[in-house]
PDB file of C-alpha atoms and ligand atoms in Angstrom:
ATOM      1  CA  MET A 174      86.974  94.150  56.319  1.00  0.00           C
ATOM      2  CA  LEU A 175      86.953  90.349  55.587  1.00  0.00           C
ATOM      3  CA  GLU A 176      84.340  88.273  57.388  1.00  0.00           C
ATOM      4  CA  TYR A 177      86.799  85.741  58.522  1.00  0.00           C
ATOM      5  CA  ASP A 178      84.282  83.706  60.488  1.00  0.00           C
ATOM      6  CA  THR A 179      81.951  83.267  57.465  1.00  0.00           C
ATOM      7  CA  LEU A 180      84.803  82.440  55.171  1.00  0.00           C
ATOM      8  CA  LEU A 181      86.348  79.822  57.397  1.00  0.00           C
ATOM      9  CA  VAL A 182      83.050  78.067  58.155  1.00  0.00           C
ATOM     10  CA  LYS A 183      82.594  77.767  54.478  1.00  0.00           C
ATOM     11  CA  ASP A 184      86.203  76.542  53.677  1.00  0.00           C
ATOM     12  CA  ILE A 185      86.625  74.086  56.665  1.00  0.00           C
ATOM     13  CA  ASP A 186      83.660  72.024  55.319  1.00  0.00           C
ATOM     14  CA  ASN A 187      82.489  70.651  58.647  1.00  0.00           C
ATOM     15  CA  TRP A 188      85.875  69.933  60.040  1.00  0.00           C
ATOM     16  CA  GLY A 189      85.522  70.984  63.644  1.00  0.00           C
ATOM     17  CA  ASN A 190      83.627  73.973  65.086  1.00  0.00           C
ATOM     18  CA  LEU A 191      84.658  77.557  64.811  1.00  0.00           C
ATOM     19  CA  TYR A 192      84.448  79.613  67.996  1.00  0.00           C
ATOM     20  CA  SER A 193      85.171  83.161  68.970  1.00  0.00           C
ATOM     21  CA  ILE A 194      87.235  83.598  72.209  1.00  0.00           C
ATOM     22  CA  THR A 195      84.080  84.158  74.299  1.00  0.00           C
ATOM     23  CA  GLN A 196      82.182  81.149  72.761  1.00  0.00           C
ATOM     24  CA  PHE A 197      85.272  79.089  73.145  1.00  0.00           C
ATOM     25  CA  LEU A 198      85.502  79.859  76.930  1.00  0.00           C
ATOM     26  CA  GLU A 199      81.874  79.316  77.536  1.00  0.00           C
ATOM     27  CA  ASN A 200      81.977  75.967  76.017  1.00  0.00           C
ATOM     28  CA  VAL A 201      85.188  74.941  77.792  1.00  0.00           C
ATOM     29  CA  GLU A 202      84.147  76.076  81.225  1.00  0.00           C
ATOM     30  CA  LEU A 203      80.820  74.405  80.967  1.00  0.00           C
ATOM     31  CA  LYS A 204      82.186  71.014  79.892  1.00  0.00           C
ATOM     32  CA  LEU A 205      85.172  71.137  82.216  1.00  0.00           C
ATOM     33  CA  SER A 206      82.999  72.069  85.339  1.00  0.00           C
ATOM     34  CA  ASP A 207      80.502  69.384  84.468  1.00  0.00           C
ATOM     35  CA  ASN A 208      83.342  66.971  84.737  1.00  0.00           C
ATOM     36  CA  GLY A 209      84.857  68.314  87.991  1.00  0.00           C
ATOM     37  CA  PHE A 210      87.543  70.361  86.601  1.00  0.00           C
ATOM     38  CA  ASP A 211      88.044  73.941  87.877  1.00  0.00           C
ATOM     39  CA  ARG A 212      90.860  76.502  88.478  1.00  0.00           C
ATOM     40  CA  ALA A 213      91.255  75.345  92.185  1.00  0.00           C
ATOM     41  CA  ASN A 214      91.962  71.616  91.246  1.00  0.00           C
ATOM     42  CA  SER A 215      93.563  71.728  87.715  1.00  0.00           C
ATOM     43  CA  ARG A 216      96.550  72.658  85.890  1.00  0.00           C
ATOM     44  CA  LEU A 217      96.858  73.595  82.159  1.00  0.00           C
ATOM     45  CA  VAL A 218      99.326  71.761  79.968  1.00  0.00           C
ATOM     46  CA  PHE A 219      99.947  73.420  76.529  1.00  0.00           C
ATOM     47  CA  SER A 220     101.316  71.858  73.386  1.00  0.00           C
ATOM     48  CA  VAL A 221     101.386  74.966  71.252  1.00  0.00           C
ATOM     49  CA  CYS A 222     103.900  76.647  68.919  1.00  0.00           C
ATOM     50  CA  PRO A 223     106.445  78.928  70.677  1.00  0.00           C
ATOM     51  CA  ASP A 224     105.533  81.713  68.192  1.00  0.00           C
ATOM     52  CA  ASP A 225     104.778  84.897  70.228  1.00  0.00           C
ATOM     53  CA  VAL A 226     101.822  85.914  68.140  1.00  0.00           C
ATOM     54  CA  ASN A 227      99.774  83.403  70.223  1.00  0.00           C
ATOM     55  CA  ARG A 228     100.408  85.379  73.501  1.00  0.00           C
ATOM     56  CA  LEU A 229     101.245  89.015  72.696  1.00  0.00           C
ATOM     57  CA  GLU A 230      99.602  91.438  75.045  1.00  0.00           C
ATOM     58  CA  GLU A 231      98.163  93.740  72.467  1.00  0.00           C
ATOM     59  CA  LEU A 232      96.313  90.829  70.847  1.00  0.00           C
ATOM     60  CA  GLU A 233      93.155  89.033  72.132  1.00  0.00           C
ATOM     61  CA  THR A 234      94.432  85.490  72.082  1.00  0.00           C
ATOM     62  CA  ILE A 235      92.975  82.085  72.791  1.00  0.00           C
ATOM     63  CA  GLU A 236      96.047  81.080  74.949  1.00  0.00           C
ATOM     64  CA  ASN A 237      95.753  84.262  77.003  1.00  0.00           C
ATOM     65  CA  ALA A 238      92.151  83.761  77.522  1.00  0.00           C
ATOM     66  CA  LEU A 239      92.637  80.138  78.831  1.00  0.00           C
ATOM     67  CA  THR A 240      95.507  81.231  81.023  1.00  0.00           C
ATOM     68  CA  GLY A 241      93.323  84.046  82.322  1.00  0.00           C
ATOM     69  CA  LYS A 242      90.586  81.515  83.373  1.00  0.00           C
ATOM     70  CA  TYR A 243      92.758  78.543  84.575  1.00  0.00           C
ATOM     71  CA  ASN A 244      96.123  80.086  85.695  1.00  0.00           C
ATOM     72  CA  GLY A 245      99.573  79.362  84.279  1.00  0.00           C
ATOM     73  CA  GLU A 246     100.488  76.497  81.997  1.00  0.00           C
ATOM     74  CA  PHE A 247     103.048  73.696  81.703  1.00  0.00           C
ATOM     75  CA  HIS A 248     104.643  73.655  78.199  1.00  0.00           C
ATOM     76  CA  LEU A 249     105.128  70.523  76.142  1.00  0.00           C
ATOM     77  CA  GLY A 250     105.135  72.198  72.598  1.00  0.00           C
ATOM     78  CA  GLY A 251     107.998  72.811  70.132  1.00  0.00           C
ATOM     79  CA  LEU A 252     107.671  74.400  66.609  1.00  0.00           C
ATOM     80  CA  GLY A 253     104.439  73.564  64.894  1.00  0.00           C
ATOM     81  CA  ALA A 254     103.013  72.689  68.318  1.00  0.00           C
ATOM     82  CA  TYR A 255     104.738  69.280  68.242  1.00  0.00           C
ATOM     83  CA  PRO A 256     104.706  67.805  71.857  1.00  0.00           C
ATOM     84  CA  MET A 257     108.422  67.814  72.155  1.00  0.00           C
ATOM     85  CA  GLY A 258     108.246  67.502  76.069  1.00  0.00           C
ATOM     86  CA  GLY A 259     106.892  63.959  75.510  1.00  0.00           C
ATOM     87  CA  VAL A 260     106.048  61.448  78.247  1.00  0.00           C
ATOM     88  CA  SER A 261     108.770  62.988  80.518  1.00  0.00           C
ATOM     89  CA  GLY A 262     107.175  66.415  80.207  1.00  0.00           C
ATOM     90  CA  LEU A 263     103.701  65.082  80.902  1.00  0.00           C
ATOM     91  CA  THR A 264     104.824  63.112  83.825  1.00  0.00           C
ATOM     92  CA  ALA A 265     106.516  66.141  85.344  1.00  0.00           C
ATOM     93  CA  ALA A 266     103.353  68.296  84.710  1.00  0.00           C
ATOM     94  CA  SER A 267     101.277  65.580  86.443  1.00  0.00           C
ATOM     95  CA  HIS A 268     103.140  66.285  89.767  1.00  0.00           C
ATOM     96  CA  HIS A 269     102.000  69.982  89.547  1.00  0.00           C
ATOM     97  CA  PRO A 270      98.255  70.434  89.704  1.00  0.00           C
ATOM     98  CA  PRO A 271      96.786  71.769  92.924  1.00  0.00           C
ATOM     99  CA  ASP A 272      95.253  69.032  95.002  1.00  0.00           C
ATOM    100  CA  GLU A 273      91.681  68.008  94.712  1.00  0.00           C
ATOM    101  CA  GLN A 274      90.231  68.641  98.153  1.00  0.00           C
ATOM    102  CA  ASN A 275      87.107  66.769  99.379  1.00  0.00           C
ATOM    103  CA  GLY A 276      86.492  67.828 102.949  1.00  0.00           C
ATOM    104  CA  GLY A 277      89.571  66.559 104.817  1.00  0.00           C
ATOM    105  CA  ASP A 278      90.657  64.213 101.945  1.00  0.00           C
ATOM    106  CA  ARG A 279      93.304  65.245  99.336  1.00  0.00           C
ATOM    107  CA  LYS A 280      94.144  63.568  96.046  1.00  0.00           C
ATOM    108  CA  GLU A 281      96.108  64.713  93.007  1.00  0.00           C
ATOM    109  CA  GLY A 282      94.440  67.378  90.927  1.00  0.00           C
ATOM    110  CA  ASN A 283      93.615  67.376  87.188  1.00  0.00           C
ATOM    111  CA  LEU A 284      95.341  68.147  83.995  1.00  0.00           C
ATOM    112  CA  ILE A 285      93.770  70.244  81.170  1.00  0.00           C
ATOM    113  CA  LEU A 286      95.653  69.644  77.968  1.00  0.00           C
ATOM    114  CA  PHE A 287      95.338  72.315  75.109  1.00  0.00           C
ATOM    115  CA  VAL A 288      96.929  71.037  71.916  1.00  0.00           C
ATOM    116  CA  SER A 289      96.796  73.591  68.985  1.00  0.00           C
ATOM    117  CA  PRO A 290      98.931  74.458  65.989  1.00  0.00           C
ATOM    118  CA  HIS A 291      98.194  77.969  64.668  1.00  0.00           C
ATOM    119  CA  MET A 292      97.286  79.408  61.209  1.00  0.00           C
ATOM    120  CA  GLY A 293      97.259  83.170  60.352  1.00  0.00           C
ATOM    121  CA  ILE A 294      94.789  84.782  57.810  1.00  0.00           C
ATOM    122  CA  MET A 295      95.480  88.139  56.384  1.00  0.00           C
ATOM    123  CA  ASP A 296      93.447  90.499  54.314  1.00  0.00           C
ATOM    124  CA  ASP A 297      95.137  91.324  51.034  1.00  0.00           C
ATOM    125  CA  ALA A 298      93.009  94.010  49.422  1.00  0.00           C
ATOM    126  CA  GLY A 299      89.805  92.283  50.307  1.00  0.00           C
ATOM    127  CA  SER A 300      91.033  88.694  49.577  1.00  0.00           C
ATOM    128  CA  ALA A 301      92.004  86.254  52.401  1.00  0.00           C
ATOM    129  CA  VAL A 302      95.389  84.836  52.558  1.00  0.00           C
ATOM    130  CA  TYR A 303      95.805  81.764  54.657  1.00  0.00           C
ATOM    131  CA  GLY A 304      99.085  81.094  56.463  1.00  0.00           C
ATOM    132  CA  LYS A 305     100.118  84.900  56.408  1.00  0.00           C
ATOM    133  CA  ILE A 306      99.824  87.703  58.861  1.00  0.00           C
ATOM    134  CA  ILE A 307     101.081  91.249  59.534  1.00  0.00           C
ATOM    135  CA  ARG A 308     102.354  91.230  63.131  1.00  0.00           C
ATOM    136  CA  PRO A 309     101.829  94.060  65.620  1.00  0.00           C
ATOM    137  CA  GLY A 310     104.356  96.789  64.959  1.00  0.00           C
ATOM    138  CA  GLN A 311     105.301  95.474  61.556  1.00  0.00           C
ATOM    139  CA  GLU A 312     104.283  96.285  57.922  1.00  0.00           C
ATOM    140  CA  LYS A 313     105.827  93.298  56.348  1.00  0.00           C
ATOM    141  CA  VAL A 314     104.024  89.971  55.696  1.00  0.00           C
ATOM    142  CA  THR A 315     105.172  86.916  57.673  1.00  0.00           C
ATOM    143  CA  SER A 316     104.142  83.294  57.940  1.00  0.00           C
ATOM    144  CA  SER A 317     101.962  81.895  60.669  1.00  0.00           C
ATOM    145  CA  CYS A 318     102.826  79.151  61.423  1.00  0.00           C
ATOM    146  CA  GLY A 319     106.349  79.918  60.129  1.00  0.00           C
ATOM    147  CA  ALA A 320     107.478  76.294  60.888  1.00  0.00           C
ATOM    148  CA  MET A 321     104.708  74.677  58.761  1.00  0.00           C
ATOM    149  CA  MET A 322     104.688  77.277  56.022  1.00  0.00           C
ATOM    150  CA  GLY A 323     108.483  76.837  55.749  1.00  0.00           C
ATOM    151  CA  PHE A 324     107.946  73.053  55.621  1.00  0.00           C
ATOM    152  CA  ILE A 325     105.450  73.149  52.827  1.00  0.00           C
ATOM    153  CA  ALA A 326     107.630  75.633  50.826  1.00  0.00           C
ATOM    154  CA  ALA A 327     110.606  73.143  51.107  1.00  0.00           C
ATOM    155  CA  LEU A 328     108.365  70.230  50.234  1.00  0.00           C
ATOM    156  CA  LYS A 329     107.084  72.017  47.113  1.00  0.00           C
ATOM    157  CA  GLU A 330     110.696  72.681  46.149  1.00  0.00           C
ATOM    158  CA  ALA A 331     111.571  69.021  46.655  1.00  0.00           C
ATOM    159  CA  GLY A 332     108.582  67.984  44.690  1.00  0.00           C
ATOM    160  CA  SER A 333     107.636  64.970  46.738  1.00  0.00           C
ATOM    161  CA  PRO A 334     108.039  63.523  50.297  1.00  0.00           C
ATOM    162  CA  GLU A 335     110.502  60.956  48.928  1.00  0.00           C
ATOM    163  CA  GLU A 336     112.652  63.652  47.560  1.00  0.00           C
ATOM    164  CA  PHE A 337     112.548  65.874  50.769  1.00  0.00           C
ATOM    165  CA  PHE A 338     115.913  66.068  52.340  1.00  0.00           C
ATOM    166  CA  ILE A 339     116.175  66.451  56.009  1.00  0.00           C
ATOM    167  CA  ALA A 340     119.346  68.112  56.870  1.00  0.00           C
ATOM    168  CA  PRO A 341     121.274  66.173  59.568  1.00  0.00           C
ATOM    169  CA  ASP A 342     121.745  67.863  62.977  1.00  0.00           C
ATOM    170  CA  GLU A 343     124.576  65.818  64.749  1.00  0.00           C
ATOM    171  CA  ASN A 344     125.073  68.505  67.431  1.00  0.00           C
ATOM    172  CA  ARG A 345     121.308  68.710  68.155  1.00  0.00           C
ATOM    173  CA  ILE A 346     121.209  72.444  67.599  1.00  0.00           C
ATOM    174  CA  ASP A 347     117.937  72.306  65.698  1.00  0.00           C
ATOM    175  CA  PRO A 348     115.952  69.451  67.371  1.00  0.00           C
ATOM    176  CA  THR A 349     112.413  70.416  66.741  1.00  0.00           C
ATOM    177  CA  ARG A 350     112.893  70.755  62.954  1.00  0.00           C
ATOM    178  CA  VAL A 351     114.429  67.286  62.646  1.00  0.00           C
ATOM    179  CA  VAL A 352     111.766  65.556  64.813  1.00  0.00           C
ATOM    180  CA  LEU A 353     108.795  67.460  63.200  1.00  0.00           C
ATOM    181  CA  HIS A 354     110.201  66.874  59.543  1.00  0.00           C
ATOM    182  CA  ASN A 355     110.824  63.118  60.234  1.00  0.00           C
ATOM    183  CA  GLU A 356     107.472  62.781  61.725  1.00  0.00           C
ATOM    184  CA  LEU A 357     105.727  64.350  58.675  1.00  0.00           C
ATOM    185  CA  ILE A 358     107.867  62.633  56.102  1.00  0.00           C
ATOM    186  CA  GLN A 359     108.067  59.165  57.566  1.00  0.00           C
ATOM    187  CA  ASN A 360     104.449  58.831  58.693  1.00  0.00           C
ATOM    188  CA  TYR A 361     102.359  61.093  56.595  1.00  0.00           C
ATOM    189  CA  ALA A 362     103.725  60.831  53.085  1.00  0.00           C
ATOM    190  CA  ASP A 363     100.349  60.004  51.510  1.00  0.00           C
ATOM    191  CA  ASP A 364      98.757  63.016  53.184  1.00  0.00           C
ATOM    192  CA  LEU A 365     101.570  65.245  52.005  1.00  0.00           C
ATOM    193  CA  GLU A 366     101.140  64.002  48.480  1.00  0.00           C
ATOM    194  CA  ARG A 367      97.490  64.636  48.544  1.00  0.00           C
ATOM    195  CA  ILE A 368      98.114  68.187  49.844  1.00  0.00           C
ATOM    196  CA  LEU A 369     100.894  68.879  47.236  1.00  0.00           C
ATOM    197  CA  ALA A 370      98.393  68.051  44.567  1.00  0.00           C
ATOM    198  CA  ILE A 371      95.974  70.664  45.676  1.00  0.00           C
ATOM    199  CA  ASP A 372      96.026  73.682  43.239  1.00  0.00           C
ATOM    200  CA  ASP A 373      94.191  76.384  45.291  1.00  0.00           C
ATOM    201  CA  TYR A 374      96.625  78.072  47.688  1.00  0.00           C
ATOM    202  CA  ASN A 375      94.247  78.731  50.500  1.00  0.00           C
ATOM    203  CA  ASN A 376      92.733  75.217  50.293  1.00  0.00           C
ATOM    204  CA  GLN A 377      96.191  73.727  50.328  1.00  0.00           C
ATOM    205  CA  THR A 378      97.223  75.734  53.285  1.00  0.00           C
ATOM    206  CA  LEU A 379      94.093  74.840  55.255  1.00  0.00           C
ATOM    207  CA  GLU A 380      94.715  71.167  54.521  1.00  0.00           C
ATOM    208  CA  LEU A 381      98.233  71.559  55.792  1.00  0.00           C
ATOM    209  CA  PHE A 382      97.167  72.880  59.064  1.00  0.00           C
ATOM    210  CA  LYS A 383      94.395  70.216  59.480  1.00  0.00           C
ATOM    211  CA  LEU A 384      97.253  67.716  59.012  1.00  0.00           C
ATOM    212  CA  ASN A 385      99.391  69.567  61.536  1.00  0.00           C
ATOM    213  CA  HIS A 386      96.599  69.253  63.976  1.00  0.00           C
ATOM    214  CA  ASP A 387      96.101  65.652  63.444  1.00  0.00           C
ATOM    215  CA  VAL A 388      99.739  64.953  63.814  1.00  0.00           C
ATOM    216  CA  VAL A 389     100.191  66.685  67.071  1.00  0.00           C
ATOM    217  CA  ALA A 390      96.906  65.582  68.489  1.00  0.00           C
ATOM    218  CA  LYS A 391      97.594  61.941  67.698  1.00  0.00           C
ATOM    219  CA  LYS A 392     101.102  62.109  69.200  1.00  0.00           C
ATOM    220  CA  THR A 393      99.813  63.818  72.284  1.00  0.00           C
ATOM    221  CA  LYS A 394      97.228  60.897  72.597  1.00  0.00           C
ATOM    222  CA  GLU A 395     100.189  58.364  72.317  1.00  0.00           C
ATOM    223  CA  ILE A 396     101.908  60.308  75.040  1.00  0.00           C
ATOM    224  CA  ILE A 397      98.932  60.381  77.370  1.00  0.00           C
ATOM    225  CA  ASP A 398      98.421  56.568  76.792  1.00  0.00           C
ATOM    226  CA  THR A 399     101.953  55.707  77.769  1.00  0.00           C
ATOM    227  CA  PHE A 400     102.025  58.034  80.635  1.00  0.00           C
ATOM    228  CA  LEU A 401      98.853  56.445  82.070  1.00  0.00           C
ATOM    229  CA  LYS A 402     100.280  52.945  81.664  1.00  0.00           C
ATOM    230  CA  LYS A 403     103.627  53.939  83.243  1.00  0.00           C
ATOM    231  CA  GLU A 404     102.478  56.304  86.119  1.00  0.00           C
ATOM    232  CA  HIS A 405      99.863  55.920  88.752  1.00  0.00           C
ATOM    233  CA  PHE A 406      97.979  59.251  88.268  1.00  0.00           C
ATOM    234  CA  GLU A 407      95.042  59.861  90.539  1.00  0.00           C
ATOM    235  CA  GLY A 408      93.733  63.005  88.814  1.00  0.00           C
ATOM    236  CA  ASN A 409      91.622  63.365  85.741  1.00  0.00           C
ATOM    237  CA  ILE A 410      92.696  64.501  82.039  1.00  0.00           C
ATOM    238  CA  ALA A 411      90.826  66.695  79.608  1.00  0.00           C
ATOM    239  CA  LEU A 412      92.169  67.114  76.139  1.00  0.00           C
ATOM    240  CA  ILE A 413      91.207  70.103  73.888  1.00  0.00           C
ATOM    241  CA  SER A 414      92.648  70.208  70.403  1.00  0.00           C
ATOM    242  CA  GLY A 415      92.100  72.228  67.346  1.00  0.00           C
ATOM    243  CA  ILE A 416      93.710  75.021  65.223  1.00  0.00           C
ATOM    244  CA  THR A 417      94.232  78.647  66.620  1.00  0.00           C
ATOM    245  CA  ILE A 418      93.328  81.041  63.935  1.00  0.00           C
ATOM    246  CA  ASN A 419      95.260  84.320  64.100  1.00  0.00           C
ATOM    247  CA  ILE A 420      93.215  87.001  62.477  1.00  0.00           C
ATOM    248  CA  PRO A 421      93.973  90.810  62.927  1.00  0.00           C
ATOM    249  CA  GLU A 422      93.785  91.814  66.555  1.00  0.00           C
ATOM    250  CA  ARG A 423      92.379  88.555  67.838  1.00  0.00           C
ATOM    251  CA  ASP A 424      92.150  84.893  67.544  1.00  0.00           C
ATOM    252  CA  LEU A 425      89.461  82.411  66.568  1.00  0.00           C
ATOM    253  CA  PHE A 426      89.461  78.719  67.536  1.00  0.00           C
ATOM    254  CA  LEU A 427      88.648  75.885  65.267  1.00  0.00           C
ATOM    255  CA  MET A 428      87.992  73.109  67.773  1.00  0.00           C
ATOM    256  CA  LYS A 429      88.322  69.645  66.521  1.00  0.00           C
ATOM    257  CA  ASP A 430      88.140  67.520  69.632  1.00  0.00           C
ATOM    258  CA  PHE A 431      87.306  67.941  73.362  1.00  0.00           C
ATOM    259  CA  THR A 432      87.625  64.586  75.147  1.00  0.00           C
ATOM    260  CA  PHE A 433      88.407  63.164  78.526  1.00  0.00           C
ATOM    261  CA  PRO A 434      91.121  60.601  78.280  1.00  0.00           C
ATOM    262  CA  LYS A 435      90.848  60.006  82.018  1.00  0.00           C
ATOM    263  CA  VAL A 436      87.907  60.933  84.078  1.00  0.00           C
ATOM    264  CA  ASP A 437      86.620  58.907  87.156  1.00  0.00           C
TER     265      ASP A 437
HETATM  266 ZN1   ZN B 105     104.214  78.475  64.662  1.00  0.00          ZN
END
């Protein structure tokens, strides 16, 4: 059995902190309650990938653990955890948290944003393979995250970001792919060149998911900034971001940031 924790801690090279689900919940609950966020006055907002591996019942997942603690979540995320719901989605979510009650006074409750792409790791005869998993009920190997692993495969085929062809989608039947690919190719070409030049497969895959995190976290912050300028929101906002690591039977969480974009 691979020691996934030890392996990752070595490979991430101080990028974020690696937590088990229990450690993650302890950290989150402590920091949230210190800042006045609890289940009774807050609503979760997720920007995560639609991939079912992140919330299957037979797996111990980070998302299910958070939902168990803080109730159901509003979703902003498309493939690759890209925050497709945008400012409109966040504005809608901001109308939903249970009120903060102080004696007889009521004001709008808080939002807890959780932004996380996901990366699988599988054990191939004692060696770790990043970006791959064997899903419950299957024997075959599939990608996790499929959207990002599909993107890097196509990028390798193209040879460079300049040569990457984004197939048009006039009828908007594949909107997330177009938005995600345009974001990556137009705004992160230098990072993609750097990633393409990495020879080691696992290292390259890990760098891809660090970039995936940075892209979706940065976009979410832009959405929050615009929302706060546009709307008069009385509640507070917490933002947790990182990479969900899908390993056999459970998740780990590689936390990159835990901030409070708005706290009174
Ligand atoms: Zn995915």
